[in-house]
Coordinates of N, CA, C and O in Angstrom, one line a residue:
M1 N -37.0 -98.7 -79.0 CA -35.7 -98.6 -79.4 C -35.3 -99.7 -79.9 O -34.3 -99.8 -80.9
K2 N -35.4 -100.8 -78.9 CA -34.6 -102.0 -79.6 C -35.0 -102.5 -80.6 O -34.4 -103.2 -81.6
Q3 N -36.5 -102.5 -81.0 CA -37.1 -102.9 -82.2 C -36.4 -102.2 -83.5 O -35.9 -102.7 -84.5
R4 N -36.0 -100.7 -83.3 CA -35.5 -100.2 -84.2 C -34.2 -100.4 -84.6 O -33.7 -100.6 -85.6
A5 N -33.3 -100.9 -83.5 CA -31.8 -100.8 -83.7 C -31.8 -102.6 -84.4 O -31.2 -102.8 -85.1
R6 N -32.9 -103.4 -84.1 CA -33.1 -104.9 -84.7 C -33.5 -104.7 -86.3 O -32.7 -105.3 -87.2
K7 N -34.4 -103.7 -86.6 CA -34.6 -103.3 -87.8 C -33.3 -103.0 -88.7 O -33.1 -103.2 -89.8
L8 N -32.7 -101.9 -88.0 CA -31.4 -101.5 -88.8 C -30.2 -102.3 -88.9 O -29.9 -102.6 -90.0
A9 N -30.0 -103.4 -87.8 CA -29.1 -104.3 -88.2 C -29.5 -105.5 -89.3 O -28.8 -106.0 -90.3
A10 N -30.9 -105.8 -89.2 CA -31.4 -106.6 -90.5 C -31.4 -106.2 -91.7 O -30.8 -106.6 -92.5
M11 N -31.5 -104.7 -91.6 CA -31.5 -103.9 -93.1 C -29.8 -104.1 -93.3 O -29.4 -104.3 -94.4
L12 N -29.0 -103.8 -92.7 CA -27.4 -103.8 -92.8 C -27.1 -105.3 -93.2 O -26.2 -105.3 -94.3
L13 N -27.8 -106.3 -92.4 CA -27.1 -107.6 -93.0 C -27.7 -108.0 -94.4 O -26.9 -108.8 -95.0
A14 N -29.1 -107.8 -94.5 CA -29.4 -108.0 -95.9 C -29.0 -107.3 -97.1 O -28.5 -107.7 -98.3
G15 N -28.4 -106.0 -96.9 CA -27.5 -105.5 -97.7 C -26.5 -105.9 -98.0 O -25.9 -105.9 -99.3
S16 N -25.6 -106.3 -96.8 CA -24.2 -107.0 -97.4 C -24.5 -108.2 -97.9 O -23.5 -108.7 -98.7
M17 N -25.7 -108.9 -97.8 CA -25.6 -110.2 -98.2 C -26.0 -109.8 -99.8 O -25.4 -110.7 -100.7
I18 N -26.7 -108.9 -100.2 CA -27.0 -108.7 -101.5 C -25.7 -107.9 -102.3 O -25.6 -108.3 -103.4
L19 N -25.3 -107.0 -101.6 CA -24.2 -106.2 -102.4 C -22.8 -106.9 -102.3 O -21.9 -106.5 -103.0
G20 N -22.6 -107.9 -101.2 CA -21.2 -108.5 -101.1 C -20.4 -107.6 -100.1 O -21.0 -106.4 -99.6
T21 N -19.6 -108.0 -99.3 CA -18.9 -107.3 -98.3 C -17.8 -106.5 -98.5 O -17.2 -105.5 -97.8
E22 N -17.0 -106.9 -99.5 CA -15.9 -106.2 -100.2 C -15.7 -105.4 -101.2 O -16.2 -105.9 -102.1
A23 N -15.3 -104.2 -101.2 CA -15.2 -103.0 -102.4 C -14.3 -103.9 -103.2 O -13.6 -104.5 -103.3
G24 N -15.0 -103.8 -104.5 CA -14.3 -104.5 -105.7 C -14.5 -106.0 -106.0 O -14.3 -106.4 -107.1
N25 N -15.2 -106.6 -105.1 CA -15.5 -108.2 -105.2 C -16.7 -108.3 -106.1 O -17.6 -107.3 -106.0
A26 N -17.1 -109.2 -106.9 CA -18.4 -109.4 -107.5 C -19.7 -109.3 -106.5 O -19.3 -110.0 -105.3
V27 N -20.7 -109.4 -107.1 CA -21.8 -109.3 -106.0 C -22.1 -110.8 -105.8 O -22.6 -111.3 -107.3
T28 N -22.1 -111.1 -104.6 CA -22.9 -112.6 -104.5 C -23.8 -112.6 -103.2 O -23.7 -111.9 -102.6
A29 N -24.8 -113.3 -103.4 CA -25.6 -113.5 -102.5 C -24.9 -114.3 -101.1 O -23.9 -115.0 -101.5
Y30 N -25.3 -114.3 -100.2 CA -25.0 -114.8 -98.8 C -24.8 -116.6 -99.3 O -25.9 -117.3 -99.4
G31 N -23.9 -117.2 -99.2 CA -23.9 -118.3 -99.3 C -23.4 -119.0 -100.6 O -23.2 -120.3 -100.8
A32 N -23.4 -118.3 -101.7 CA -23.7 -118.7 -102.9 C -22.1 -118.8 -103.4 O -20.9 -118.3 -103.0
E33 N -21.6 -119.8 -104.4 CA -20.5 -119.9 -104.6 C -20.0 -118.5 -105.6 O -20.4 -118.1 -106.2
D34 N -18.6 -118.3 -105.0 CA -18.2 -117.0 -105.8 C -17.5 -117.3 -107.2 O -16.9 -118.1 -107.6
T35 N -18.6 -116.7 -108.4 CA -18.0 -117.2 -109.9 C -17.7 -115.9 -110.6 O -17.5 -115.7 -111.6
S36 N -17.0 -115.1 -109.7 CA -16.6 -113.6 -110.2 C -15.6 -113.7 -111.2 O -14.9 -114.6 -110.9
V37 N -15.2 -112.9 -112.2 CA -14.0 -112.8 -113.0 C -13.0 -112.1 -112.2 O -13.2 -110.7 -111.9
G38 N -12.0 -112.7 -111.8 CA -10.8 -111.8 -111.1 C -9.9 -110.9 -112.5 O -10.0 -111.2 -113.6
A39 N -9.1 -109.9 -111.8 CA -7.9 -109.5 -112.9 C -7.0 -110.5 -113.4 O -6.8 -110.6 -114.4
G40 N -6.8 -111.6 -112.8 CA -6.1 -112.6 -113.1 C -6.6 -113.3 -114.6 O -5.8 -114.0 -115.3
D41 N -8.1 -113.4 -114.7 CA -8.8 -114.0 -115.9 C -9.0 -113.0 -117.0 O -9.3 -113.2 -118.1
L42 N -8.2 -112.0 -116.8 CA -8.2 -110.9 -118.0 C -6.9 -110.9 -118.6 O -6.5 -109.5 -119.0
S43 N -6.2 -111.8 -118.7 CA -4.9 -111.7 -119.1 C -4.7 -111.9 -120.5 O -3.7 -111.4 -121.2
D44 N -5.8 -112.4 -121.3 CA -5.6 -112.4 -122.9 C -6.1 -111.0 -123.3 O -7.2 -110.6 -123.5
Y45 N -5.1 -110.3 -123.7 CA -5.4 -108.8 -124.5 C -5.4 -109.2 -125.8 O -5.2 -108.1 -126.7
G46 N -5.6 -110.2 -126.4 CA -5.6 -110.4 -128.0 C -6.4 -110.2 -128.8 O -6.7 -110.2 -129.8
T47 N -7.7 -110.0 -128.0 CA -8.9 -109.8 -128.7 C -9.2 -108.4 -129.3 O -9.0 -107.2 -128.7
L48 N -9.5 -108.2 -130.7 CA -9.5 -107.3 -131.3 C -10.7 -106.3 -131.1 O -11.9 -107.0 -130.9
P49 N -11.0 -105.0 -131.0 CA -12.0 -104.4 -130.9 C -13.0 -104.7 -132.3 O -12.5 -105.0 -133.3
P50 N -14.1 -104.6 -132.0 CA -15.1 -104.9 -133.3 C -14.7 -104.0 -134.3 O -14.5 -102.8 -134.2
D51 N -15.3 -104.6 -135.6 CA -15.4 -103.6 -136.9 C -16.3 -102.6 -136.6 O -17.5 -102.8 -136.3
A52 N -16.1 -101.4 -137.4 CA -17.3 -100.5 -137.6 C -18.2 -100.9 -138.2 O -18.0 -101.4 -139.2
W53 N -19.6 -100.8 -137.7 CA -20.6 -101.2 -138.7 C -21.3 -99.8 -139.1 O -21.6 -99.2 -138.3
G54 N -21.9 -100.0 -140.4 CA -22.7 -98.8 -140.7 C -22.1 -97.5 -140.9 O -20.7 -97.8 -141.4
V55 N -22.9 -96.5 -140.8 CA -22.0 -95.3 -141.0 C -21.2 -94.9 -139.9 O -21.4 -94.8 -138.8
V56 N -20.2 -94.1 -140.5 CA -19.0 -93.6 -139.2 C -18.8 -92.1 -139.5 O -19.0 -91.9 -140.5
P57 N -18.8 -91.4 -138.7 CA -18.6 -90.1 -138.9 C -17.6 -89.3 -139.6 O -16.3 -90.2 -139.6
S58 N -17.6 -88.6 -140.4 CA -16.4 -87.9 -141.3 C -15.5 -87.3 -140.3 O -15.8 -87.1 -139.3
P59 N -14.3 -87.1 -140.6 CA -13.3 -86.3 -139.9 C -13.9 -84.8 -139.3 O -13.6 -84.8 -138.2
N60 N -14.5 -84.2 -140.2 CA -15.1 -83.1 -139.8 C -16.2 -83.1 -138.9 O -16.3 -82.4 -137.8
Q61 N -16.7 -84.3 -139.0 CA -18.2 -84.6 -137.8 C -17.7 -85.0 -136.7 O -18.0 -84.4 -135.6
Y62 N -16.5 -85.8 -136.8 CA -16.0 -86.1 -135.5 C -15.3 -85.0 -134.7 O -15.5 -84.8 -133.7
R63 N -14.6 -84.0 -135.3 CA -14.0 -83.0 -134.9 C -15.3 -82.2 -134.2 O -15.1 -81.5 -133.0
Y64 N -16.3 -82.0 -134.8 CA -17.4 -80.8 -134.4 C -17.6 -81.6 -133.2 O -18.1 -80.9 -132.1
Q65 N -18.0 -83.0 -133.1 CA -18.5 -83.9 -131.8 C -17.6 -83.5 -130.6 O -17.9 -83.4 -129.6
K66 N -16.2 -83.6 -131.1 CA -15.4 -83.6 -129.8 C -15.0 -81.9 -129.4 O -14.8 -81.7 -128.1
D67 N -15.8 -81.1 -130.1 CA -15.8 -79.4 -129.8 C -16.8 -79.2 -128.8 O -16.5 -78.3 -127.8
E68 N -17.4 -80.0 -128.3 CA -18.5 -80.2 -127.4 C -19.6 -79.1 -127.6 O -20.7 -79.3 -127.7
L69 N -19.3 -78.0 -127.2 CA -20.2 -76.9 -127.2 C -20.3 -76.0 -128.5 O -19.2 -75.5 -128.7
A70 N -21.3 -75.7 -128.9 CA -21.7 -74.9 -129.7 C -22.9 -73.9 -129.4 O -23.8 -74.6 -128.9
A71 N -22.7 -72.6 -129.5 CA -23.8 -71.7 -129.2 C -24.4 -71.2 -130.3 O -24.0 -71.0 -131.5
F72 N -26.1 -71.3 -130.5 CA -26.7 -70.7 -131.5 C -27.2 -69.2 -130.9 O -27.8 -68.9 -130.2
C73 N -26.8 -68.5 -132.0 CA -27.4 -66.9 -132.1 C -28.4 -66.8 -132.9 O -28.4 -66.7 -134.4
H74 N -29.7 -66.5 -132.9 CA -30.8 -66.5 -133.3 C -31.3 -65.0 -133.4 O -32.1 -64.7 -132.4
F75 N -30.9 -64.3 -134.2 CA -30.9 -62.7 -133.9 C -31.6 -62.4 -135.2 O -31.2 -62.0 -136.4
G76 N -32.6 -61.4 -135.0 CA -33.7 -61.1 -136.2 C -34.5 -60.1 -135.9 O -34.6 -59.7 -134.7
P77 N -35.7 -60.0 -136.8 CA -37.0 -59.2 -136.6 C -37.8 -59.4 -135.3 O -37.8 -58.5 -134.7
N78 N -37.6 -60.6 -134.9 CA -38.4 -61.1 -133.9 C -37.4 -60.5 -132.4 O -38.4 -60.3 -131.2
T79 N -36.4 -60.4 -132.6 CA -35.4 -59.8 -131.4 C -36.4 -58.3 -131.0 O -36.5 -58.2 -129.6
F80 N -37.0 -57.7 -131.9 CA -37.4 -56.4 -131.3 C -38.8 -56.3 -131.3 O -39.7 -55.3 -130.8
E81 N -39.6 -57.4 -132.0 CA -41.0 -57.3 -131.9 C -41.7 -58.2 -131.1 O -43.0 -57.7 -130.6
G82 N -41.1 -58.9 -130.3 CA -41.9 -59.6 -129.4 C -42.9 -60.5 -129.7 O -44.0 -61.0 -129.2
V83 N -42.7 -61.1 -131.0 CA -43.7 -62.2 -131.5 C -42.9 -63.4 -132.0 O -41.3 -63.0 -132.2
E84 N -43.5 -64.3 -132.2 CA -42.7 -65.8 -132.8 C -43.0 -65.8 -134.1 O -44.3 -65.4 -134.7
W85 N -42.0 -66.4 -134.8 CA -42.4 -66.9 -136.4 C -42.6 -65.8 -137.2 O -43.7 -65.9 -138.4
G86 N -42.4 -64.7 -137.0 CA -42.6 -63.4 -138.1 C -43.8 -63.0 -138.3 O -44.5 -62.6 -139.3
E87 N -44.7 -63.2 -137.1 CA -46.1 -63.0 -137.3 C -46.1 -61.4 -137.1 O -45.6 -60.6 -136.7
H88 N -47.3 -61.1 -137.8 CA -47.8 -59.7 -138.1 C -47.0 -58.8 -138.7 O -47.2 -57.5 -138.3
Y89 N -46.3 -59.2 -139.5 CA -45.3 -58.4 -140.2 C -46.0 -57.5 -141.2 O -45.7 -56.4 -141.5
G90 N -46.8 -58.5 -142.2 CA -47.8 -57.7 -143.0 C -46.5 -57.2 -144.2 O -45.7 -57.9 -144.6
D91 N -46.8 -56.0 -144.6 CA -46.2 -55.1 -145.9 C -45.2 -54.3 -144.9 O -44.8 -53.2 -145.7
R92 N -45.0 -54.5 -144.0 CA -44.1 -53.6 -143.2 C -42.6 -53.7 -143.7 O -42.2 -54.6 -144.0
A93 N -41.9 -52.6 -143.7 CA -40.7 -52.5 -144.3 C -39.6 -53.1 -143.2 O -39.8 -52.9 -142.1
P94 N -38.4 -53.4 -143.7 CA -37.7 -54.0 -142.7 C -37.1 -52.8 -141.6 O -36.8 -53.3 -140.5
S95 N -37.0 -51.8 -142.0 CA -36.9 -50.6 -141.0 C -37.6 -50.2 -139.9 O -37.5 -49.8 -138.8
D96 N -39.2 -50.9 -140.1 CA -39.9 -50.8 -139.2 C -39.7 -52.1 -138.3 O -40.4 -51.9 -136.9
I97 N -39.2 -53.2 -138.8 CA -39.1 -54.3 -137.7 C -37.9 -54.8 -137.2 O -37.7 -55.6 -136.7
F98 N -36.7 -54.0 -137.8 CA -35.4 -54.6 -137.3 C -34.8 -53.2 -136.9 O -34.2 -52.8 -138.1
R99 N -34.8 -53.0 -135.7 CA -34.4 -51.6 -135.6 C -33.0 -51.9 -134.4 O -33.2 -52.1 -133.2
L100 N -31.9 -51.5 -134.7 CA -30.6 -51.4 -133.9 C -30.7 -50.0 -133.6 O -30.2 -49.1 -134.3
E101 N -31.3 -49.8 -132.3 CA -31.1 -48.3 -131.6 C -29.7 -48.0 -131.2 O -29.4 -46.6 -131.1
Q102 N -29.0 -49.1 -130.8 CA -27.8 -48.7 -130.5 C -26.5 -49.7 -131.5 O -27.1 -50.4 -131.8
D103 N -25.5 -49.0 -131.2 CA -24.5 -50.0 -132.2 C -24.3 -51.0 -131.5 O -24.4 -51.3 -130.6
F104 N -24.3 -52.1 -132.5 CA -24.3 -53.7 -132.3 C -22.7 -54.0 -131.8 O -21.9 -53.9 -132.7
D105 N -22.6 -54.4 -130.7 CA -21.4 -54.9 -130.1 C -21.3 -56.2 -130.2 O -21.4 -57.2 -129.2
A106 N -21.0 -57.0 -131.4 CA -20.6 -58.4 -131.3 C -19.5 -58.9 -130.9 O -19.4 -60.1 -130.2
D107 N -18.5 -58.2 -130.4 CA -17.2 -58.3 -129.9 C -17.7 -59.1 -128.4 O -17.2 -59.9 -127.8
T108 N -18.6 -58.3 -127.6 CA -18.7 -58.6 -126.5 C -19.7 -59.6 -126.3 O -19.4 -60.6 -125.3
I109 N -20.6 -60.0 -127.2 CA -21.1 -61.4 -127.2 C -20.3 -62.3 -127.6 O -20.7 -63.6 -126.6
V110 N -19.5 -62.2 -128.4 CA -18.3 -63.4 -128.6 C -17.6 -63.7 -127.7 O -17.4 -64.8 -127.1
K111 N -17.2 -62.8 -126.8 CA -16.3 -62.8 -125.5 C -17.0 -63.7 -124.7 O -16.4 -64.3 -123.9
A112 N -18.4 -63.1 -124.3 CA -19.2 -63.9 -123.2 C -19.4 -65.3 -123.4 O -19.4 -66.1 -122.7
I113 N -19.8 -65.9 -125.0 CA -19.8 -67.0 -125.2 C -18.6 -67.8 -124.9 O -18.4 -69.0 -124.5
Q114 N -17.4 -67.4 -125.6 CA -16.3 -67.7 -125.0 C -15.9 -68.1 -123.6 O -15.5 -69.2 -123.3
D115 N -16.1 -67.0 -122.9 CA -15.7 -67.1 -121.4 C -16.7 -68.3 -120.9 O -16.4 -68.9 -119.7
A116 N -17.9 -68.3 -121.4 CA -18.8 -69.6 -120.7 C -18.1 -70.9 -121.5 O -18.6 -72.0 -121.1
G117 N -17.3 -71.1 -122.2 CA -16.8 -72.3 -122.8 C -17.2 -72.7 -124.1 O -16.9 -74.1 -124.3
F118 N -18.0 -72.0 -124.3 CA -18.2 -72.4 -126.0 C -17.2 -72.3 -127.0 O -16.1 -71.3 -126.9
K119 N -17.1 -72.9 -128.1 CA -16.0 -73.0 -128.9 C -16.7 -72.7 -130.4 O -15.5 -72.5 -131.0
K120 N -17.6 -72.6 -130.5 CA -18.3 -72.4 -131.9 C -19.7 -71.6 -131.4 O -20.2 -71.6 -130.8
L121 N -19.7 -70.7 -132.5 CA -20.9 -69.7 -132.5 C -21.6 -69.9 -133.7 O -21.0 -69.7 -135.2
I122 N -22.9 -70.3 -134.2 CA -23.6 -70.7 -135.2 C -24.8 -69.4 -135.4 O -25.3 -69.3 -134.2
I123 N -24.7 -68.8 -136.3 CA -25.7 -67.6 -136.6 C -26.4 -68.1 -137.4 O -26.4 -68.7 -138.7
T124 N -27.8 -67.8 -137.1 CA -29.1 -68.2 -138.0 C -29.2 -66.6 -138.9 O -29.7 -65.5 -138.4
A125 N -28.6 -66.8 -140.0 CA -28.1 -65.7 -141.0 C -29.5 -65.3 -142.0 O -29.6 -64.4 -142.1
K126 N -30.2 -66.4 -142.2 CA -31.6 -66.1 -142.8 C -32.5 -66.8 -142.3 O -32.6 -68.1 -141.6
H127 N -33.6 -65.9 -141.7 CA -34.5 -66.7 -140.9 C -35.6 -67.4 -141.7 O -36.1 -66.9 -142.8
H128 N -36.5 -67.8 -141.1 CA -37.8 -68.7 -141.7 C -38.5 -67.7 -142.4 O -39.2 -68.3 -143.3
D129 N -38.8 -66.5 -142.0 CA -39.5 -65.7 -142.8 C -38.8 -64.9 -143.9 O -39.3 -64.2 -144.4
G130 N -37.7 -65.4 -144.1 CA -36.8 -64.6 -145.1 C -35.8 -63.8 -145.1 O -35.1 -63.3 -145.8
F131 N -35.9 -62.8 -143.9 CA -35.1 -61.8 -143.5 C -33.6 -62.4 -143.3 O -33.3 -63.3 -142.8
C132 N -32.9 -61.5 -144.1 CA -31.4 -61.9 -144.3 C -30.2 -61.0 -143.2 O -31.0 -59.8 -143.6
L133 N -29.7 -61.5 -142.6 CA -28.8 -60.6 -141.9 C -27.2 -60.2 -142.6 O -26.3 -60.1 -142.2
W134 N -27.4 -60.0 -143.7 CA -26.4 -59.7 -144.9 C -27.0 -59.1 -145.8 O -28.3 -59.1 -146.3
K135 N -26.3 -58.2 -146.6 CA -27.1 -57.6 -147.7 C -27.1 -58.5 -149.0 O -26.2 -59.0 -149.3
S136 N -28.5 -58.8 -149.4 CA -28.9 -59.7 -150.5 C -29.1 -58.9 -152.0 O -29.8 -58.2 -152.0
E137 N -28.5 -59.4 -152.8 CA -29.0 -58.9 -154.1 C -30.2 -59.6 -154.5 O -30.7 -59.2 -155.9
Y138 N -30.6 -60.5 -154.0 CA -32.0 -61.3 -154.3 C -33.4 -60.7 -153.5 O -34.5 -61.3 -154.0
T139 N -33.1 -60.0 -152.3 CA -34.5 -59.5 -151.8 C -34.1 -58.2 -151.2 O -32.9 -57.7 -150.7
D140 N -35.1 -57.4 -150.9 CA -35.1 -56.4 -150.1 C -35.3 -56.4 -148.8 O -35.3 -55.8 -147.7
Y141 N -35.3 -57.7 -148.3 CA -35.8 -58.0 -147.0 C -34.4 -58.4 -146.4 O -34.1 -59.5 -146.2
D142 N -33.6 -57.3 -146.1 CA -32.4 -57.8 -145.5 C -32.0 -56.6 -144.4 O -32.6 -55.2 -144.3
V143 N -31.0 -56.4 -143.9 CA -30.3 -55.6 -143.0 C -29.9 -54.0 -143.4 O -30.2 -53.2 -143.1
E144 N -29.3 -54.3 -144.8 CA -29.2 -53.3 -145.4 C -30.4 -52.3 -145.6 O -30.5 -51.0 -145.4
E145 N -31.7 -52.7 -146.0 CA -33.0 -52.3 -146.1 C -33.3 -51.6 -144.6 O -34.0 -50.9 -144.5
A146 N -33.1 -52.6 -143.8 CA -33.2 -52.0 -142.4 C -32.7 -50.9 -141.7 O -33.2 -49.9 -141.0
G147 N -31.3 -50.5 -142.5 CA -30.5 -49.6 -142.1 C -30.7 -48.6 -140.9 O -30.3 -47.8 -140.5

């Protein structure tokens, strides 16, 4: 027990030598001269901040960064197929691969995202396989055809 107490005391002593003993003071080794910078040394407030270098964000980019949380909604054919990357669709019609069997309740999804603290919702409206979540005049591979 004495040996354990000695070890603990030695560790505490070593720690105080390495870390210093008073909160807020500079870290100094035992017996070393204190060369720390104190609050009195910081009275020159005339130093200007550095100039921006390189690219800085636009006001819109900065505002986007400050919003912090954005949720992504990637909803499409794969939601119903259990496959990734539009695999195995072949010549199947949109009505075969995009099936809304119940009414889509976007309000509940948006409310849940807002309640979680997100400030933006980004929807993947056109997927890598070309499926469009809107009626498109350029393709039949869209939600209108899935009807």
